Coordinates of C-alpha atoms in Angstrom, one line a residue:
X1 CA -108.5 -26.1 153.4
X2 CA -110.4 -27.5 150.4
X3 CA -108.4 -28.2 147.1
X4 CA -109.2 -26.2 144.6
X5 CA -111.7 -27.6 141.6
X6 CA -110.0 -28.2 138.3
X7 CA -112.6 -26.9 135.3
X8 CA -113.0 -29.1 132.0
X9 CA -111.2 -26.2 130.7
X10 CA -108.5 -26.2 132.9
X11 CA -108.2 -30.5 132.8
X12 CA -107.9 -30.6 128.8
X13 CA -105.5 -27.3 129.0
X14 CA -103.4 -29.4 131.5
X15 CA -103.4 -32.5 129.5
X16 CA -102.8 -31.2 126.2
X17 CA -99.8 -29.3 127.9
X18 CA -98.0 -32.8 128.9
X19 CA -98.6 -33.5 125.2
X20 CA -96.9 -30.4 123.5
X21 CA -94.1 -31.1 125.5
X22 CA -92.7 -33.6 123.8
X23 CA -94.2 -33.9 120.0
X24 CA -92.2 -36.7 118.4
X25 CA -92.8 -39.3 120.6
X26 CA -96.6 -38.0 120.8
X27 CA -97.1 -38.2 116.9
X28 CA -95.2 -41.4 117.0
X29 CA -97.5 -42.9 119.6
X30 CA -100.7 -41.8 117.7
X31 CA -99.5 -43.0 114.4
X32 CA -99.7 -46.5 115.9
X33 CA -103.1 -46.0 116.8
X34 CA -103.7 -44.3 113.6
X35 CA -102.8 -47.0 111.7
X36 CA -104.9 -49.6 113.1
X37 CA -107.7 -47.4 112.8
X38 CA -106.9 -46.7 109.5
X39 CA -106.7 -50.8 108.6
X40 CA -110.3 -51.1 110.7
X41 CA -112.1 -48.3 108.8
X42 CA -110.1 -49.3 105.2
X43 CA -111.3 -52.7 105.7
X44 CA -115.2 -52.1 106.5
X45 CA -115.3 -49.6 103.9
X46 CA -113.8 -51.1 100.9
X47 CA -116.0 -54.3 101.5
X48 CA -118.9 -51.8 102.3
X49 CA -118.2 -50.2 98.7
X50 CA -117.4 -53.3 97.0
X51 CA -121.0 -54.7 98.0
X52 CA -123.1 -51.3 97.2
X53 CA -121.2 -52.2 94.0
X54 CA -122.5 -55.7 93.4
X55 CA -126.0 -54.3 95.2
X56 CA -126.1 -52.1 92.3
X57 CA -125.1 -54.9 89.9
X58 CA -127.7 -57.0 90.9
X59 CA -130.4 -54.1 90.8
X60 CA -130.1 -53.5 86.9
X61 CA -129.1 -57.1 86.0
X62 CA -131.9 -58.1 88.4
X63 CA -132.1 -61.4 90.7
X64 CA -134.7 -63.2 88.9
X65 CA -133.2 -64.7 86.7
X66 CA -132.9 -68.4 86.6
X67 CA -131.3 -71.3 83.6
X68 CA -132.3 -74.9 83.1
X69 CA -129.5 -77.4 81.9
X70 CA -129.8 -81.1 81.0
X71 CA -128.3 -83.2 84.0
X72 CA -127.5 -86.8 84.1
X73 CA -129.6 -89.7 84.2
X74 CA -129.6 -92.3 86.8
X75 CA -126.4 -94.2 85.0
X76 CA -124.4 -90.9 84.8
X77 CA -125.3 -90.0 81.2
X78 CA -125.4 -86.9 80.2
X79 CA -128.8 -86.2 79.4
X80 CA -130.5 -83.6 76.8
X81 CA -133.4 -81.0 77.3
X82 CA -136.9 -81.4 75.0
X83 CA -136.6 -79.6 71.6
X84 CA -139.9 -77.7 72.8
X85 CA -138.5 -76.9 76.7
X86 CA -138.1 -73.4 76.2
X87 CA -141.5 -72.8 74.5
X88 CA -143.3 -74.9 77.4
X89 CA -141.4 -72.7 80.1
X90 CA -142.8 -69.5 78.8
X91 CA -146.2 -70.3 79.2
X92 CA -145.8 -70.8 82.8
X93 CA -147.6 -67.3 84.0
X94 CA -144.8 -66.3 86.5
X95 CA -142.3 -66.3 83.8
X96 CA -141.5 -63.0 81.7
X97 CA -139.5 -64.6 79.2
X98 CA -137.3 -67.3 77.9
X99 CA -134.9 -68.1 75.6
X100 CA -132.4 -71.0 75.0
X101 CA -128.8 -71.1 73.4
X102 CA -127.5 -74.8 72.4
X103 CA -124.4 -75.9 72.1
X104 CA -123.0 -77.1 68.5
X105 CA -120.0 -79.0 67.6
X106 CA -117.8 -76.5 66.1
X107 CA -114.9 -74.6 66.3
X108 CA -114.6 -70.9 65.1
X109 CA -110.9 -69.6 63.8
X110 CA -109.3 -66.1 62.9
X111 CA -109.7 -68.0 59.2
X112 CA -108.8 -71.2 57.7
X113 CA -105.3 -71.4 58.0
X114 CA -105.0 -71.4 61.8
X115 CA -104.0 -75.5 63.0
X116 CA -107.6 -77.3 64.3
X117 CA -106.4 -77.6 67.5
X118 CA -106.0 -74.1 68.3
X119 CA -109.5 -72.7 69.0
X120 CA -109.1 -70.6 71.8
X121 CA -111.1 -72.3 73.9
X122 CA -114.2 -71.1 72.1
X123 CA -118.2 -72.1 72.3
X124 CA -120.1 -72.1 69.3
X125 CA -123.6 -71.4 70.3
X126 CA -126.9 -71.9 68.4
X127 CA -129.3 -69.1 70.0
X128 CA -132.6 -67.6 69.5
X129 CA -133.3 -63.6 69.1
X130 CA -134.8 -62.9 72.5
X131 CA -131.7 -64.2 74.2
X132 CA -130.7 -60.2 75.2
X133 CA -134.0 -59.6 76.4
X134 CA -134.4 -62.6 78.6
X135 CA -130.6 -62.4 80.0
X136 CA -130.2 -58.7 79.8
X137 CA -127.3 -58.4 77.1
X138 CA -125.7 -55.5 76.0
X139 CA -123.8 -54.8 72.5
X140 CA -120.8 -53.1 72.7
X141 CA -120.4 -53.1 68.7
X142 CA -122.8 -53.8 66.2
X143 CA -126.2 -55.2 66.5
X144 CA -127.9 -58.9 67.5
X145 CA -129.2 -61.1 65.5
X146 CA -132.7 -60.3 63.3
X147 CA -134.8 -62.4 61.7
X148 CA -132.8 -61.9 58.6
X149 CA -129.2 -62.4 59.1
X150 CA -130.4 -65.6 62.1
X151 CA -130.9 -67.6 59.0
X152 CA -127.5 -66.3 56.9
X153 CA -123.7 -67.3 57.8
X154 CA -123.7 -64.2 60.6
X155 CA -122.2 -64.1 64.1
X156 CA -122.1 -62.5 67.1
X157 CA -119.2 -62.5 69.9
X158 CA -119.1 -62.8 73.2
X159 CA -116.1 -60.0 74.0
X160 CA -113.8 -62.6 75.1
X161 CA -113.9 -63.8 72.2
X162 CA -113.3 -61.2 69.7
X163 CA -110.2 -60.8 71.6
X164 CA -109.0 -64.3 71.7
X165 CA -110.3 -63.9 67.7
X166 CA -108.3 -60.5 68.2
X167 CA -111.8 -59.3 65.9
X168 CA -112.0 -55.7 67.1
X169 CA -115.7 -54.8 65.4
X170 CA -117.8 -55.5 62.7
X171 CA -118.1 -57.0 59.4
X172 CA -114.8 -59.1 59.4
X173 CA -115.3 -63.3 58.8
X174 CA -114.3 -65.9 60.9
X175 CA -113.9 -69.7 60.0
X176 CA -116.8 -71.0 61.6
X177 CA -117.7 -74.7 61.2
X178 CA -115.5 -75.4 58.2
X179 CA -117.8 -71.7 56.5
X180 CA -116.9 -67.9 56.3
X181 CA -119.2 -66.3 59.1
X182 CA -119.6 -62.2 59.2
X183 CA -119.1 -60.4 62.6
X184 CA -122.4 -59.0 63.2
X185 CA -122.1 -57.8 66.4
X186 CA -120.0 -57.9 69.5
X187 CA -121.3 -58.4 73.3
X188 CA -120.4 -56.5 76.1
X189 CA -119.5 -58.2 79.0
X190 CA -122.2 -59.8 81.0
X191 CA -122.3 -60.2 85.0
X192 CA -125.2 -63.4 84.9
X193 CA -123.7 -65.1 82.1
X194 CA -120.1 -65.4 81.9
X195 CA -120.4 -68.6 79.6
X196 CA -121.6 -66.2 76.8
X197 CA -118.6 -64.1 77.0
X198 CA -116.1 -66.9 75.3
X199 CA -118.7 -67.8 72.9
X200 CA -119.5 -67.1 69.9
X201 CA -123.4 -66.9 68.4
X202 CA -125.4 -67.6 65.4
X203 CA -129.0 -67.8 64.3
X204 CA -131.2 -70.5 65.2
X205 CA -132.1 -71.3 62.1
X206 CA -128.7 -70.8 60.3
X207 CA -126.9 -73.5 63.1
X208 CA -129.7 -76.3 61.9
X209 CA -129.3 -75.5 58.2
X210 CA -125.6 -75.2 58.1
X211 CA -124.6 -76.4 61.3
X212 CA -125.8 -80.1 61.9
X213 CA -127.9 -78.2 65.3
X214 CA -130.4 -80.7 66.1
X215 CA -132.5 -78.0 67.8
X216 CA -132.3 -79.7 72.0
X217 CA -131.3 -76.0 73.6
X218 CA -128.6 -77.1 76.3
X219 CA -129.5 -73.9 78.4
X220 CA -132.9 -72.1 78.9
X221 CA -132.6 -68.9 80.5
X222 CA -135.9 -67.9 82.3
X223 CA -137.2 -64.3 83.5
X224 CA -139.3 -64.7 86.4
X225 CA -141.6 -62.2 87.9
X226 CA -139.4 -60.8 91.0
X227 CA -142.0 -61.6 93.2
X228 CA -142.3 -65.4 92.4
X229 CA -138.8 -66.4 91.7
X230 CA -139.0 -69.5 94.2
X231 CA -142.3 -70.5 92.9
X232 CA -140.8 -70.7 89.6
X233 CA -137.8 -72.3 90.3
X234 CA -139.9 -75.3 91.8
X235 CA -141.3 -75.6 88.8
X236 CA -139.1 -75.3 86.2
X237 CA -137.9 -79.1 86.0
X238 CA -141.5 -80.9 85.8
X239 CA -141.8 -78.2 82.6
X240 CA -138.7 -78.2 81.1
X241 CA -139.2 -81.9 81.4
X242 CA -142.2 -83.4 82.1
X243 CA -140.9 -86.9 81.9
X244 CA -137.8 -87.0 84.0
X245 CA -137.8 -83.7 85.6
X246 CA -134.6 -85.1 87.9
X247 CA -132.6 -85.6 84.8
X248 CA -133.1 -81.3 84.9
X249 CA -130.3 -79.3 86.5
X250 CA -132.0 -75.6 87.4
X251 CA -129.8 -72.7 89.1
X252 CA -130.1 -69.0 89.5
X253 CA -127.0 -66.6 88.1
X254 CA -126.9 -64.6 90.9
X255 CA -126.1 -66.8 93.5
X256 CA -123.2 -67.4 92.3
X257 CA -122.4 -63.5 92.5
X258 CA -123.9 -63.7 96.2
X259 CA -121.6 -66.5 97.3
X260 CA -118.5 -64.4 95.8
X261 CA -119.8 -61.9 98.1
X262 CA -119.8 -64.2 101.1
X263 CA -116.4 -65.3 100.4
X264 CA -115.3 -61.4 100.6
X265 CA -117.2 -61.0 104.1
X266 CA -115.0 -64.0 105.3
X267 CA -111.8 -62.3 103.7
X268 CA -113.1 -58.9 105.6
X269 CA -112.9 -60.5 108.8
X270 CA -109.5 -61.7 108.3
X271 CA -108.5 -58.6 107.7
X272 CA -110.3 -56.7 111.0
X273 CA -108.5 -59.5 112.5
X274 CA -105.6 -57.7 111.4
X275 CA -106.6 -54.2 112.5
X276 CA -107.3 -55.0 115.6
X277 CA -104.2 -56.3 116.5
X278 CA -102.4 -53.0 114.9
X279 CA -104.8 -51.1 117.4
X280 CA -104.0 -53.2 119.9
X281 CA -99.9 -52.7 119.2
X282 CA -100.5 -49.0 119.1
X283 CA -102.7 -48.9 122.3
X284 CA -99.4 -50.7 123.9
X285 CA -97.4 -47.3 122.3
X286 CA -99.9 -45.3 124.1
X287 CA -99.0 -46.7 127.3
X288 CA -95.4 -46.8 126.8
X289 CA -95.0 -42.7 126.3
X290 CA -97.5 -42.5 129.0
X291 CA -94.9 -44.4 131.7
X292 CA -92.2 -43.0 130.3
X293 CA -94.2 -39.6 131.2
X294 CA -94.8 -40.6 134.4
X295 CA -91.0 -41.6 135.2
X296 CA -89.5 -38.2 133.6
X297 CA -92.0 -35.8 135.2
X298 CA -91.9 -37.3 138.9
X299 CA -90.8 -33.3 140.0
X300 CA -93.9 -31.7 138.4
X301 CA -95.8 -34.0 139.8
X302 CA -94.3 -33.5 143.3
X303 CA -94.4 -29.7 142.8
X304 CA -98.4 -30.3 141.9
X305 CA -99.3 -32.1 144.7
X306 CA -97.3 -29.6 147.5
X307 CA -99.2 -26.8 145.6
X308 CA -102.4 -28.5 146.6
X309 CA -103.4 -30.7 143.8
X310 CA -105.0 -34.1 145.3
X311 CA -104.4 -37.3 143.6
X312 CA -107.7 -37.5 141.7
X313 CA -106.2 -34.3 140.4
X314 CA -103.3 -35.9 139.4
X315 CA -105.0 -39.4 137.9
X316 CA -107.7 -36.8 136.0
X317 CA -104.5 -35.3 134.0
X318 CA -102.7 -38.5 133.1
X319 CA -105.7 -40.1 132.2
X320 CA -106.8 -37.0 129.7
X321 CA -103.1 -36.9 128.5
X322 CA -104.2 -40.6 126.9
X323 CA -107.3 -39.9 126.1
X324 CA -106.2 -36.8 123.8
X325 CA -103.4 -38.6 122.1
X326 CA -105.6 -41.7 121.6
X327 CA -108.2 -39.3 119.8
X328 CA -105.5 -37.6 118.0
X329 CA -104.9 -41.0 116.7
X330 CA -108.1 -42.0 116.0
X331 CA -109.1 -39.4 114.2
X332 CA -106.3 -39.3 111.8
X333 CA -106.9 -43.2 111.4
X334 CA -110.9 -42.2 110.7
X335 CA -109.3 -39.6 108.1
X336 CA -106.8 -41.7 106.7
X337 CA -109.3 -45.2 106.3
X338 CA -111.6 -43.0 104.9
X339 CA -109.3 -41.5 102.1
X340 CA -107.9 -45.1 101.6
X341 CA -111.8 -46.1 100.7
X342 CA -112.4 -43.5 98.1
X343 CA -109.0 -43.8 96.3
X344 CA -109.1 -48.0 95.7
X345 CA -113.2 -47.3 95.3
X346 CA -112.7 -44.6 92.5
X347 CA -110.0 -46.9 91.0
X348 CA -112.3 -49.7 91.0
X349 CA -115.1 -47.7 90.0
X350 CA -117.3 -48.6 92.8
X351 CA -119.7 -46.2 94.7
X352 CA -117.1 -44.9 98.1
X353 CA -119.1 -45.9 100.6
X354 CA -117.9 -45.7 104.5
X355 CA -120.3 -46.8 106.8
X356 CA -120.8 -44.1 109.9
X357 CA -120.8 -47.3 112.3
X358 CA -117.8 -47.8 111.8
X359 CA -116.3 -44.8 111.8
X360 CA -117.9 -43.8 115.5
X361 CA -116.8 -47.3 116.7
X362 CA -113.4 -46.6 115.3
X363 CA -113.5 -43.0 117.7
X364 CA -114.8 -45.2 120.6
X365 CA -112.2 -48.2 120.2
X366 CA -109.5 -45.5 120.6
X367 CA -111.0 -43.8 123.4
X368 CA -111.4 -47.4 125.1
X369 CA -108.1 -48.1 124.3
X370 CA -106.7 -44.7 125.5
X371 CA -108.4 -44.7 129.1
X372 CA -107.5 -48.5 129.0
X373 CA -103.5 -47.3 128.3
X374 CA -103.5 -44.6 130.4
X375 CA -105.0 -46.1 133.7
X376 CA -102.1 -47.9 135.3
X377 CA -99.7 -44.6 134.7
X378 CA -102.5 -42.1 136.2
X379 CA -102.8 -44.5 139.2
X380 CA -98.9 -44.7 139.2
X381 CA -98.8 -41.0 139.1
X382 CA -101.3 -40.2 141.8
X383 CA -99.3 -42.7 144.0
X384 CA -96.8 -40.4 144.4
X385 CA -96.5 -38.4 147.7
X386 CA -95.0 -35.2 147.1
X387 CA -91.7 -35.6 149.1
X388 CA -90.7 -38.5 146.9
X389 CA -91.6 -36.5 143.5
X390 CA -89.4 -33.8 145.0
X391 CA -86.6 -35.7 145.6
X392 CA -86.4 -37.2 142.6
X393 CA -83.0 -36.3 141.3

């Protein structure tokens, strides 16, 4: 007589069957797996969020934009950039715009009574009116410089700076230089160039009338055309200075933000690391309950097999048994990683992003993982004649 043919139906109906049975240590056994699915997809999407985040930062700050500093010569001096180096950039055709800022030797103060030595840690910078343009500033109070108040005792504030100043808007005066400056404006924060954030600004023409500037810009910031960023780079040092262009230090602003980035990849992988191994622990739970399963239901086993049921029968129903409490645990993991993304995403304000990759590989790992688990106890089971099930006591 043939044995009779189990129908999908009928093999996930058995299976889930040896799961109801016992609930705790099923829900138990799936949380391990859950939570190492959970890490997996947490990880991968919090990294995925946190770089559609800096995508997005890069997008409206833009990528092409490049500075020029003065180097050193070939005796370690420190070395200074041409008066006229950010007028002679600008007329290279590539280049949208520049603009220069240069350093002065000053300190700014809350007001004259504060000790000299307390300055906050505070640049004074001389800079010319299309530095927002050119770097992409924004004004969080106030308004920039104009061709009027460049030449009069005004200043703007990077926003670390107010605060250090504890300057909260506009139209206070600082002690700037040994003079009374007014608080024009105040910056918002800015992604490309964090050196203007603890600084504070004033006019071009005001820093060399009142200031001592000798008018040598310390940093040109340049606004290439996207699509010739490298061609402009190469050129940059010859122009900004045509007689010892390797006395000329150039960079680009947001390869600093890209190597951040890289250093949070390296981080992420740590952290699957991590994952992995808490998948791997709870695929170990898996296999436990599914022994222990084995060992405690020896007699319906035994009863099975006399009723007819043949031992692929038997291995079939063990091995769904793992493979439904696997996916019971993967999916709560996928549910769980995901929720974990959009809560530290929202807090962050990032965009939540969860890659679909990884959520399908996190559904295969576990069914891997499950038929992995429950293979040595279905071919356990299925070892057992019926006679020694039976007499199991």
């Amino acid at each position: 007589m043939n044995a009779a043919r189990l129908a999908p139906r009928d093999v996930l109906r058995v299976g889930a069957a040896g799961l109801r049975s016992r609930p705790l240590r099923v829900f138990l056994s799936a949380l391990g797996i859950a939570i190492g699915i959970a890490a997996m997809i947490g990880v991968v999407g919090i990294s995925t969020s946190s770089r559609a985040q800096l995508q997005e930062t890069l997008d409206r700050l833009g990528t092409n934009l490049l500075t020029v500093a003065p180097g050193r010569d070939l005796f370690g001096d420190a070395t200074s950039l041409p008066a006229e180096s950010a007028g002679m950039i600008a007329r290279i055709p590539e280049v949208e715009s520049a603009s220069a800022t240069g350093r002065l030797d000053a300190k700014v103060y809350r007001n004259d009574r504060i000790p000299a030595g307390e300055s906050g840690g505070i640049s004074v910078l001389a800079a010319r009116l299309d530095l927002p343009r050119t770097v992409g500033l924004e004004i969080a109070a106030g308004a920039w410089l104009n061709p009027g108040t460049s030449r009069y005792p005004a200043v703007v504030l990077g926003t670390s700076a107010a605060d250090r100043l504890g300057v909260a808007g506009t139209g206070v005066q600082v002690w700037l230089g040994g003079q009374w400056f007014t608080v024009v404006g105040v910056l918002a924060p800015s992604a490309l160039a964090p050196e203007l954030d603890a600084a504070a600004l004033v006019g071009w023409d005001a820093a060399t009338a009142r200031l001592s500037f000798d008018g040598h810009p310390t940093t040109v910031y340049t606004r290439a055309e996207k699509d010739s960023v490298e061609k402009v780079r190469g050129l940059l040092a010859a122009t900004a200075n045509p007689e010892s262009p390797n006395e000329i230090e150039v960079s680009r602003p947001s390869d600093a933000l890209a190597a951040r980035n890289a250093t949070d990849e390296a981080f992420t992988g740590l952290l699957l690391g991590l994952g992995g191994v808490a998948l791997l622990v709870g695929g170990v739970g898996v296999a436990n309950t599914m022994v222990i399963s084995v060992l405690e239901r020896r007699s319906e086993i035994g009863l099975r097999r006399s009723l007819g049921a043949t031992r692929g029968q038997i291995r079939l129903q063990f091995l769904t048994e793992s493979q439904l409490l696997a996916a019971l645990g993967g999916m709560g993991g996928v549910a769980l990683g995901a929720l974990v993304t959009a809560v530290y995403a929202v807090s962050q304000g990032w965009p939540t992003v969860v890659p679909p990759w990884a959520m399908a590989g996190g559904l295969l790992a576990t069914l891997l993982i499950g038929a992995l688990a429950g293979l040595y106890p279905a071919l356990r089971a299925a070892r057992l004649s019926p006679t020694e099930a039976l007499n199991t006591p």
